PDB file of C-alpha atoms and ligand atoms in Angstrom:
ATOM      1  CA  UNK A   1     -13.647  11.232  21.980  1.00 60.00           C
ATOM      2  CA  UNK A   2     -10.336  11.606  20.197  1.00 64.00           C
ATOM      3  CA  UNK A   3      -9.836  14.518  17.833  1.00 67.00           C
ATOM      4  CA  UNK A   4      -8.803  13.572  14.285  1.00 75.00           C
ATOM      5  CA  UNK A   5      -5.026  14.165  14.161  1.00 79.00           C
ATOM      6  CA  UNK A   6      -4.068  17.216  12.114  1.00 82.00           C
ATOM      7  CA  UNK A   7      -1.518  16.712   9.320  1.00 80.00           C
ATOM      8  CA  UNK A   8       1.277  18.147  11.482  1.00 84.00           C
ATOM      9  CA  UNK A   9       0.503  15.833  14.425  1.00 94.00           C
ATOM     10  CA  UNK A  10       3.221  13.687  15.973  1.00 97.00           C
ATOM     11  CA  UNK A  11       3.252  10.056  14.883  1.00 98.00           C
ATOM     12  CA  UNK A  12       3.561   7.958  18.033  1.00 98.00           C
ATOM     13  CA  UNK A  13       4.272   4.225  17.784  1.00 98.00           C
ATOM     14  CA  UNK A  14       3.391   2.156  20.842  1.00 99.00           C
ATOM     15  CA  UNK A  15       3.910  -1.559  21.473  1.00 98.00           C
ATOM     16  CA  UNK A  16       1.795  -3.468  23.953  1.00 98.00           C
ATOM     17  CA  UNK A  17       1.147  -6.895  25.399  1.00 98.00           C
ATOM     18  CA  UNK A  18       3.172 -10.091  25.356  1.00 98.00           C
ATOM     19  CA  UNK A  19       4.745 -11.874  22.429  1.00 98.00           C
ATOM     20  CA  UNK A  20       4.276 -15.584  21.745  1.00 98.00           C
ATOM     21  CA  UNK A  21       6.974 -17.940  20.556  1.00 98.00           C
ATOM     22  CA  UNK A  22       5.566 -21.172  19.205  1.00 97.00           C
ATOM     23  CA  UNK A  23       7.045 -24.563  20.005  1.00 97.00           C
ATOM     24  CA  UNK A  24       4.558 -26.303  17.722  1.00 96.00           C
ATOM     25  CA  UNK A  25       1.174 -25.327  16.215  1.00 96.00           C
ATOM     26  CA  UNK A  26      -0.615 -25.418  19.607  1.00 96.00           C
ATOM     27  CA  UNK A  27       2.032 -24.589  22.232  1.00 96.00           C
ATOM     28  CA  UNK A  28       3.990 -21.448  22.886  1.00 98.00           C
ATOM     29  CA  UNK A  29       6.195 -19.558  25.356  1.00 98.00           C
ATOM     30  CA  UNK A  30       4.740 -16.267  26.530  1.00 98.00           C
ATOM     31  CA  UNK A  31       4.281 -14.095  29.634  1.00 95.00           C
ATOM     32  CA  UNK A  32       1.661 -12.474  31.875  1.00 90.00           C
ATOM     33  CA  UNK A  33       1.465  -9.051  30.220  1.00 91.00           C
ATOM     34  CA  UNK A  34      -2.146  -7.875  29.787  1.00 91.00           C
ATOM     35  CA  UNK A  35      -1.301  -5.041  27.390  1.00 95.00           C
ATOM     36  CA  UNK A  36      -3.285  -2.565  29.495  1.00 93.00           C
ATOM     37  CA  UNK A  37      -0.431  -0.098  29.976  1.00 94.00           C
ATOM     38  CA  UNK A  38       0.291   0.153  26.252  1.00 97.00           C
ATOM     39  CA  UNK A  39      -3.396   0.492  25.381  1.00 98.00           C
ATOM     40  CA  UNK A  40      -3.745   3.257  27.998  1.00 97.00           C
ATOM     41  CA  UNK A  41      -0.776   5.075  26.418  1.00 98.00           C
ATOM     42  CA  UNK A  42      -2.340   4.723  22.955  1.00 98.00           C
ATOM     43  CA  UNK A  43      -5.633   6.151  24.283  1.00 98.00           C
ATOM     44  CA  UNK A  44      -3.836   9.072  25.965  1.00 98.00           C
ATOM     45  CA  UNK A  45      -1.775   9.862  22.850  1.00 98.00           C
ATOM     46  CA  UNK A  46      -4.841   9.805  20.574  1.00 98.00           C
ATOM     47  CA  UNK A  47      -6.714  12.016  23.060  1.00 97.00           C
ATOM     48  CA  UNK A  48      -4.001  14.694  22.815  1.00 97.00           C
ATOM     49  CA  UNK A  49      -4.227  14.640  19.001  1.00 97.00           C
ATOM     50  CA  UNK A  50      -1.278  12.387  18.119  1.00 98.00           C
ATOM     51  CA  UNK A  51      -1.433  10.005  15.173  1.00 98.00           C
ATOM     52  CA  UNK A  52      -1.067   6.643  16.877  1.00 98.00           C
ATOM     53  CA  UNK A  53       0.081   3.230  15.653  1.00 98.00           C
ATOM     54  CA  UNK A  54      -0.438   0.554  18.294  1.00 99.00           C
ATOM     55  CA  UNK A  55       1.479  -2.671  17.672  1.00 99.00           C
ATOM     56  CA  UNK A  56      -0.098  -5.316  19.862  1.00 98.00           C
ATOM     57  CA  UNK A  57       0.818  -8.853  20.794  1.00 98.00           C
ATOM     58  CA  UNK A  58      -2.019 -11.301  21.552  1.00 98.00           C
ATOM     59  CA  UNK A  59      -4.284  -9.458  24.040  1.00 98.00           C
ATOM     60  CA  UNK A  60      -7.977  -9.247  24.767  1.00 96.00           C
ATOM     61  CA  UNK A  61      -8.512  -5.490  24.596  1.00 98.00           C
ATOM     62  CA  UNK A  62     -10.519  -3.096  22.453  1.00 98.00           C
ATOM     63  CA  UNK A  63      -8.642  -0.774  20.139  1.00 98.00           C
ATOM     64  CA  UNK A  64      -8.917   2.798  21.508  1.00 98.00           C
ATOM     65  CA  UNK A  65     -10.779   5.242  19.242  1.00 97.00           C
ATOM     66  CA  UNK A  66      -8.702   6.904  16.552  1.00 97.00           C
ATOM     67  CA  UNK A  67      -5.811   4.425  16.889  1.00 98.00           C
ATOM     68  CA  UNK A  68      -4.377   2.314  14.040  1.00 98.00           C
ATOM     69  CA  UNK A  69      -3.725  -1.179  15.392  1.00 98.00           C
ATOM     70  CA  UNK A  70      -1.320  -3.765  13.995  1.00 98.00           C
ATOM     71  CA  UNK A  71      -1.600  -7.244  15.538  1.00 98.00           C
ATOM     72  CA  UNK A  72       1.516  -9.382  15.821  1.00 98.00           C
ATOM     73  CA  UNK A  73       2.418 -12.671  17.493  1.00 98.00           C
ATOM     74  CA  UNK A  74       6.166 -13.188  17.840  1.00 98.00           C
ATOM     75  CA  UNK A  75       9.039 -10.850  18.737  1.00 98.00           C
ATOM     76  CA  UNK A  76      10.318 -11.051  15.175  1.00 98.00           C
ATOM     77  CA  UNK A  77       6.875 -10.044  13.827  1.00 98.00           C
ATOM     78  CA  UNK A  78       6.870  -7.156  16.293  1.00 98.00           C
ATOM     79  CA  UNK A  79      10.351  -6.024  15.205  1.00 98.00           C
ATOM     80  CA  UNK A  80       9.260  -5.930  11.548  1.00 98.00           C
ATOM     81  CA  UNK A  81       6.083  -3.986  12.393  1.00 98.00           C
ATOM     82  CA  UNK A  82       7.992  -1.494  14.582  1.00 98.00           C
ATOM     83  CA  UNK A  83      10.662  -0.903  11.926  1.00 98.00           C
ATOM     84  CA  UNK A  84       7.965  -0.251   9.336  1.00 98.00           C
ATOM     85  CA  UNK A  85       5.942   2.119  11.543  1.00 98.00           C
ATOM     86  CA  UNK A  86       8.994   3.924  12.975  1.00 98.00           C
ATOM     87  CA  UNK A  87      10.111   5.097   9.513  1.00 97.00           C
ATOM     88  CA  UNK A  88       7.964   8.220   9.712  1.00 96.00           C
ATOM     89  CA  UNK A  89       7.430   8.261  13.486  1.00 98.00           C
ATOM     90  CA  UNK A  90       8.448  10.892  16.028  1.00 98.00           C
ATOM     91  CA  UNK A  91       8.106   8.784  19.150  1.00 98.00           C
ATOM     92  CA  UNK A  92       8.397   5.063  20.021  1.00 98.00           C
ATOM     93  CA  UNK A  93       7.087   3.755  23.335  1.00 98.00           C
ATOM     94  CA  UNK A  94       8.021   0.105  23.909  1.00 98.00           C
ATOM     95  CA  UNK A  95       5.654  -1.087  26.598  1.00 98.00           C
ATOM     96  CA  UNK A  96       5.394  -4.622  25.193  1.00 98.00           C
ATOM     97  CA  UNK A  97       6.776  -7.490  27.253  1.00 97.00           C
ATOM     98  CA  UNK A  98       8.857  -8.950  24.445  1.00 98.00           C
ATOM     99  CA  UNK A  99       9.998 -12.543  24.919  1.00 98.00           C
ATOM    100  CA  UNK A 100      13.780 -12.655  25.016  1.00 97.00           C
ATOM    101  CA  UNK A 101      13.979 -16.254  23.778  1.00 98.00           C
ATOM    102  CA  UNK A 102      12.249 -18.473  21.252  1.00 98.00           C
ATOM    103  CA  UNK A 103      12.472 -22.179  20.482  1.00 98.00           C
ATOM    104  CA  UNK A 104      15.289 -22.883  18.058  1.00 97.00           C
ATOM    105  CA  UNK A 105      12.804 -24.760  15.881  1.00 94.00           C
ATOM    106  CA  UNK A 106       9.038 -24.553  15.490  1.00 91.00           C
ATOM    107  CA  UNK A 107       7.761 -28.070  14.861  1.00 89.00           C
ATOM    108  CA  UNK A 108       5.274 -28.443  12.003  1.00 90.00           C
ATOM    109  CA  UNK A 109       3.285 -31.085  13.931  1.00 90.00           C
ATOM    110  CA  UNK A 110       2.686 -31.541  17.679  1.00 90.00           C
ATOM    111  CA  UNK A 111       5.737 -32.110  19.840  1.00 88.00           C
ATOM    112  CA  UNK A 112       5.336 -35.750  20.922  1.00 84.00           C
ATOM    113  CA  UNK A 113       7.899 -35.752  23.663  1.00 75.00           C
ATOM    114  CA  UNK A 114       6.378 -38.739  25.487  1.00 68.00           C
ATOM    115  CA  UNK A 115       6.984 -41.044  22.547  1.00 69.00           C
ATOM    116  CA  UNK A 116      10.520 -41.895  23.570  1.00 74.00           C
ATOM    117  CA  UNK A 117       9.393 -42.990  27.083  1.00 79.00           C
ATOM    118  CA  UNK A 118      11.629 -40.478  28.877  1.00 85.00           C
ATOM    119  CA  UNK A 119      10.538 -38.454  31.958  1.00 88.00           C
ATOM    120  CA  UNK A 120      12.400 -35.336  30.913  1.00 90.00           C
ATOM    121  CA  UNK A 121      12.623 -33.235  27.818  1.00 90.00           C
ATOM    122  CA  UNK A 122      14.546 -30.127  26.896  1.00 92.00           C
ATOM    123  CA  UNK A 123      13.838 -27.286  24.580  1.00 94.00           C
ATOM    124  CA  UNK A 124      16.626 -25.448  22.817  1.00 97.00           C
ATOM    125  CA  UNK A 125      16.121 -21.683  22.860  1.00 98.00           C
ATOM    126  CA  UNK A 126      17.745 -18.956  20.801  1.00 98.00           C
ATOM    127  CA  UNK A 127      17.819 -15.248  21.573  1.00 98.00           C
ATOM    128  CA  UNK A 128      15.262 -12.931  20.037  1.00 98.00           C
ATOM    129  CA  UNK A 129      16.313  -9.578  18.599  1.00 98.00           C
ATOM    130  CA  UNK A 130      16.120  -6.658  21.021  1.00 98.00           C
ATOM    131  CA  UNK A 131      13.566  -4.416  19.314  1.00 98.00           C
ATOM    132  CA  UNK A 132      14.232  -1.341  21.441  1.00 98.00           C
ATOM    133  CA  UNK A 133      18.013  -1.500  21.080  1.00 98.00           C
ATOM    134  CA  UNK A 134      17.785  -2.214  17.334  1.00 98.00           C
ATOM    135  CA  UNK A 135      15.485   0.713  16.596  1.00 98.00           C
ATOM    136  CA  UNK A 136      17.180   3.150  19.020  1.00 98.00           C
ATOM    137  CA  UNK A 137      20.498   2.757  17.165  1.00 97.00           C
ATOM    138  CA  UNK A 138      19.262   4.872  14.239  1.00 95.00           C
ATOM    139  CA  UNK A 139      16.688   6.984  16.017  1.00 97.00           C
ATOM    140  CA  UNK A 140      18.392  10.364  15.557  1.00 96.00           C
ATOM    141  CA  UNK A 141      16.387  13.099  17.325  1.00 96.00           C
ATOM    142  CA  UNK A 142      13.335  10.920  17.739  1.00 98.00           C
ATOM    143  CA  UNK A 143      12.113  10.096  21.224  1.00 98.00           C
ATOM    144  CA  UNK A 144      12.417   6.448  22.329  1.00 98.00           C
ATOM    145  CA  UNK A 145      10.932   5.291  25.619  1.00 98.00           C
ATOM    146  CA  UNK A 146      11.408   1.807  27.050  1.00 98.00           C
ATOM    147  CA  UNK A 147      10.018  -0.015  30.051  1.00 97.00           C
ATOM    148  CA  UNK A 148      11.855  -2.060  32.637  1.00 95.00           C
ATOM    149  CA  UNK A 149      10.246  -4.619  34.868  1.00 89.00           C
ATOM    150  CA  UNK A 150      12.657  -5.275  37.690  1.00 88.00           C
ATOM    151  CA  UNK A 151      12.828  -6.979  41.037  1.00 84.00           C
ATOM    152  CA  UNK A 152      15.508  -6.183  43.631  1.00 81.00           C
ATOM    153  CA  UNK A 153      17.821  -3.271  42.860  1.00 83.00           C
ATOM    154  CA  UNK A 154      15.482  -1.885  40.209  1.00 92.00           C
ATOM    155  CA  UNK A 155      16.837   1.650  39.839  1.00 93.00           C
ATOM    156  CA  UNK A 156      20.402   0.578  39.187  1.00 94.00           C
ATOM    157  CA  UNK A 157      19.348  -2.110  36.736  1.00 95.00           C
ATOM    158  CA  UNK A 158      16.924   0.207  34.934  1.00 96.00           C
ATOM    159  CA  UNK A 159      19.625   2.905  34.556  1.00 96.00           C
ATOM    160  CA  UNK A 160      21.945   0.290  33.071  1.00 96.00           C
ATOM    161  CA  UNK A 161      19.169  -0.869  30.715  1.00 96.00           C
ATOM    162  CA  UNK A 162      18.539   2.710  29.559  1.00 97.00           C
ATOM    163  CA  UNK A 163      22.213   3.068  28.603  1.00 97.00           C
ATOM    164  CA  UNK A 164      22.589  -0.377  27.087  1.00 97.00           C
ATOM    165  CA  UNK A 165      19.521  -0.003  24.871  1.00 98.00           C
ATOM    166  CA  UNK A 166      20.103   3.647  23.909  1.00 97.00           C
ATOM    167  CA  UNK A 167      16.670   4.897  25.036  1.00 98.00           C
ATOM    168  CA  UNK A 168      15.807   8.452  26.090  1.00 98.00           C
ATOM    169  CA  UNK A 169      13.711   7.268  29.026  1.00 98.00           C
ATOM    170  CA  UNK A 170      13.077   4.005  30.819  1.00 98.00           C
ATOM    171  CA  UNK A 171       9.893   3.579  32.836  1.00 97.00           C
ATOM    172  CA  UNK A 172      10.714   1.333  35.787  1.00 96.00           C
ATOM    173  CA  UNK A 173       8.001  -0.762  37.343  1.00 90.00           C
ATOM    174  CA  UNK A 174       7.839  -3.883  39.472  1.00 77.00           C
ATOM    175  CA  UNK A 175       5.981  -7.166  39.056  1.00 71.00           C
ATOM    176  CA  UNK A 176       2.946  -5.817  40.985  1.00 70.00           C
ATOM    177  CA  UNK A 177       2.162  -3.742  37.865  1.00 63.00           C
ATOM    178  CA  UNK A 178       1.386  -6.878  35.857  1.00 64.00           C
ATOM    179  CA  UNK A 179      -2.358  -7.366  35.453  1.00 66.00           C
ATOM    180  CA  UNK A 180      -3.206  -4.713  38.062  1.00 71.00           C
ATOM    181  CA  UNK A 181      -5.156  -1.445  37.860  1.00 76.00           C
ATOM    182  CA  UNK A 182      -2.627   0.758  39.682  1.00 84.00           C
ATOM    183  CA  UNK A 183       1.121   0.970  39.506  1.00 87.00           C
ATOM    184  CA  UNK A 184       4.041   2.904  40.917  1.00 91.00           C
ATOM    185  CA  UNK A 185       6.637   3.746  38.300  1.00 94.00           C
ATOM    186  CA  UNK A 186       9.822   5.792  38.111  1.00 95.00           C
ATOM    187  CA  UNK A 187      10.598   7.555  34.840  1.00 97.00           C
ATOM    188  CA  UNK A 188      14.385   7.647  34.414  1.00 97.00           C
ATOM    189  CA  UNK A 189      15.831  10.038  31.824  1.00 97.00           C
ATOM    190  CA  UNK A 190      19.032   9.809  29.803  1.00 96.00           C
ATOM    191  CA  UNK A 191      19.915  13.141  31.469  1.00 95.00           C
ATOM    192  CA  UNK A 192      19.900  11.458  34.915  1.00 94.00           C
ATOM    193  CA  UNK A 193      16.429  12.746  35.854  1.00 95.00           C
ATOM    194  CA  UNK A 194      14.130  10.577  37.969  1.00 96.00           C
ATOM    195  CA  UNK A 195      10.420  11.138  38.424  1.00 95.00           C
ATOM    196  CA  UNK A 196       8.365   8.833  40.636  1.00 94.00           C
ATOM    197  CA  UNK A 197       4.654   8.417  39.936  1.00 94.00           C
ATOM    198  CA  UNK A 198       3.088   6.761  42.980  1.00 91.00           C
ATOM    199  CA  UNK A 199       0.156   4.293  42.980  1.00 90.00           C
ATOM    200  CA  UNK A 200      -1.646   5.814  40.041  1.00 93.00           C
ATOM    201  CA  UNK A 201      -3.963   4.290  37.489  1.00 94.00           C
ATOM    202  CA  UNK A 202      -2.497   3.242  34.164  1.00 93.00           C
ATOM    203  CA  UNK A 203      -4.494   6.049  32.501  1.00 96.00           C
ATOM    204  CA  UNK A 204      -2.864   8.614  34.814  1.00 97.00           C
ATOM    205  CA  UNK A 205       0.608   7.214  34.160  1.00 96.00           C
ATOM    206  CA  UNK A 206      -0.092   7.157  30.416  1.00 97.00           C
ATOM    207  CA  UNK A 207      -1.099  10.834  30.487  1.00 98.00           C
ATOM    208  CA  UNK A 208       2.313  11.713  31.974  1.00 97.00           C
ATOM    209  CA  UNK A 209       4.268   9.562  29.517  1.00 98.00           C
ATOM    210  CA  UNK A 210       2.720  11.074  26.388  1.00 98.00           C
ATOM    211  CA  UNK A 211       3.785  14.551  27.514  1.00 98.00           C
ATOM    212  CA  UNK A 212       7.486  13.687  27.933  1.00 97.00           C
ATOM    213  CA  UNK A 213       9.875  15.855  25.914  1.00 92.00           C
ATOM    214  CA  UNK A 214      13.364  14.857  24.855  1.00 89.00           C
ATOM    215  CA  UNK A 215      15.620  14.838  27.929  1.00 89.00           C
ATOM    216  CA  UNK A 216      18.351  17.479  28.165  1.00 82.00           C
ATOM    217  CA  UNK A 217      21.522  16.410  26.293  1.00 74.00           C
ATOM    218  CA  UNK A 218      23.890  14.468  28.540  1.00 59.00           C
ATOM    219  CA  UNK A 219      27.198  16.195  29.328  1.00 50.00           C
TER     220      UNK A 219
HETATM  221  N1  CTP B 301      12.518  -5.196  24.748  1.00 83.52           N
HETATM  222  C1  CTP B 301      12.662  -5.237  23.369  1.00 83.52           C
HETATM  223  N2  CTP B 301      13.063  -6.389  22.759  1.00 83.52           N
HETATM  224  C2  CTP B 301      13.339  -7.485  23.502  1.00 83.52           C
HETATM  225  C3  CTP B 301      13.216  -7.453  24.911  1.00 83.52           C
HETATM  226  C4  CTP B 301      12.789  -6.292  25.498  1.00 83.52           C
HETATM  227  O1  CTP B 301      12.419  -4.225  22.700  1.00 83.52           O
HETATM  228  N3  CTP B 301      13.723  -8.595  22.887  1.00 83.52           N
HETATM  229  C5  CTP B 301      12.117  -3.925  25.372  1.00 83.52           C
HETATM  230  C6  CTP B 301      10.833  -3.977  26.163  1.00 83.52           C
HETATM  231  O2  CTP B 301       9.710  -3.651  25.370  1.00 83.52           O
HETATM  232  C7  CTP B 301      11.087  -2.914  27.224  1.00 83.52           C
HETATM  233  C8  CTP B 301      12.594  -3.001  27.449  1.00 83.52           C
HETATM  234  O3  CTP B 301      13.129  -3.577  26.267  1.00 83.52           O
HETATM  235  O4  CTP B 301      10.787  -1.628  26.744  1.00 83.52           O
HETATM  236  C9  CTP B 301      13.046  -3.770  28.651  1.00 83.52           C
HETATM  237  O5  CTP B 301      12.572  -5.066  28.612  1.00 83.52           O
HETATM  238  P1  CTP B 301      12.919  -6.135  29.764  1.00 83.52           P
HETATM  239  O6  CTP B 301      12.295  -7.420  29.356  1.00 83.52           O
HETATM  240  O7  CTP B 301      12.649  -5.586  31.107  1.00 83.52           O
HETATM  241  O8  CTP B 301      14.454  -6.191  29.643  1.00 83.52           O
HETATM  242  P2  CTP B 301      15.392  -7.238  29.029  1.00 83.52           P
HETATM  243  O9  CTP B 301      16.189  -6.569  27.990  1.00 83.52           O
HETATM  244  O10 CTP B 301      14.614  -8.415  28.613  1.00 83.52           O
HETATM  245  O11 CTP B 301      16.366  -7.555  30.198  1.00 83.52           O
HETATM  246  P3  CTP B 301      16.259  -8.600  31.381  1.00 83.52           P
HETATM  247  O12 CTP B 301      15.100  -9.537  31.113  1.00 83.52           O
HETATM  248  O13 CTP B 301      17.572  -9.247  31.326  1.00 83.52           O
HETATM  249  O14 CTP B 301      16.061  -7.765  32.606  1.00 83.52           O
END
């Protein structure tokens, strides 16, 4: 059961799941994100009495009780929904796996690439907006938490991502977290803090993330 948020409750905006970028009406580029982490965070935030807006890409999950859900498809849809919800928000948690690229054109009819008899085809891609970096630019005192999925030298890359995107925290995980029940993550703060959460369920990780306070100001 989630308590009804009181009028002074924090407004927490959470993104979850993949985005889809259509090539034509029936084909798209996307990724393996299940959305489970973001939905677990939404559940944990509602359970502690936050007012929660969950902005979800295409996923097959039930909306947690007490959560307002906004469904989106593409990265640009998600950006618009986040900007709208963040206006009166206190916290943004970007757990969505946002596609970095989209086809330069969405064809109105099916892409009939075999028609010209060639054995190869290419798709021109253009860069999607970075939702986290865009919103963090004007965040003021509000808390912004990003995720980083890294392979190899994850800590160094995640620290660089935190700086580049202007987030307060980045939650580093590796590809084993995709579609799995348990994950090991490291929460990296703007203040240089690092907190490792080892092989825990997504609900347990979510419970830690919704209690994060603003990191100490950097020197
Ligand atoms: N993110 C975003 N908008 C994008 C891409 C990513 O807001 N267009 C957010 C994700 O929700 C996540 C964080 O940025 O919180 C890191 O995403 P990730 O895909 O790991 O990083 P990228 O910026 O895409 O960097 P790269 O793929 O080069 O590692």
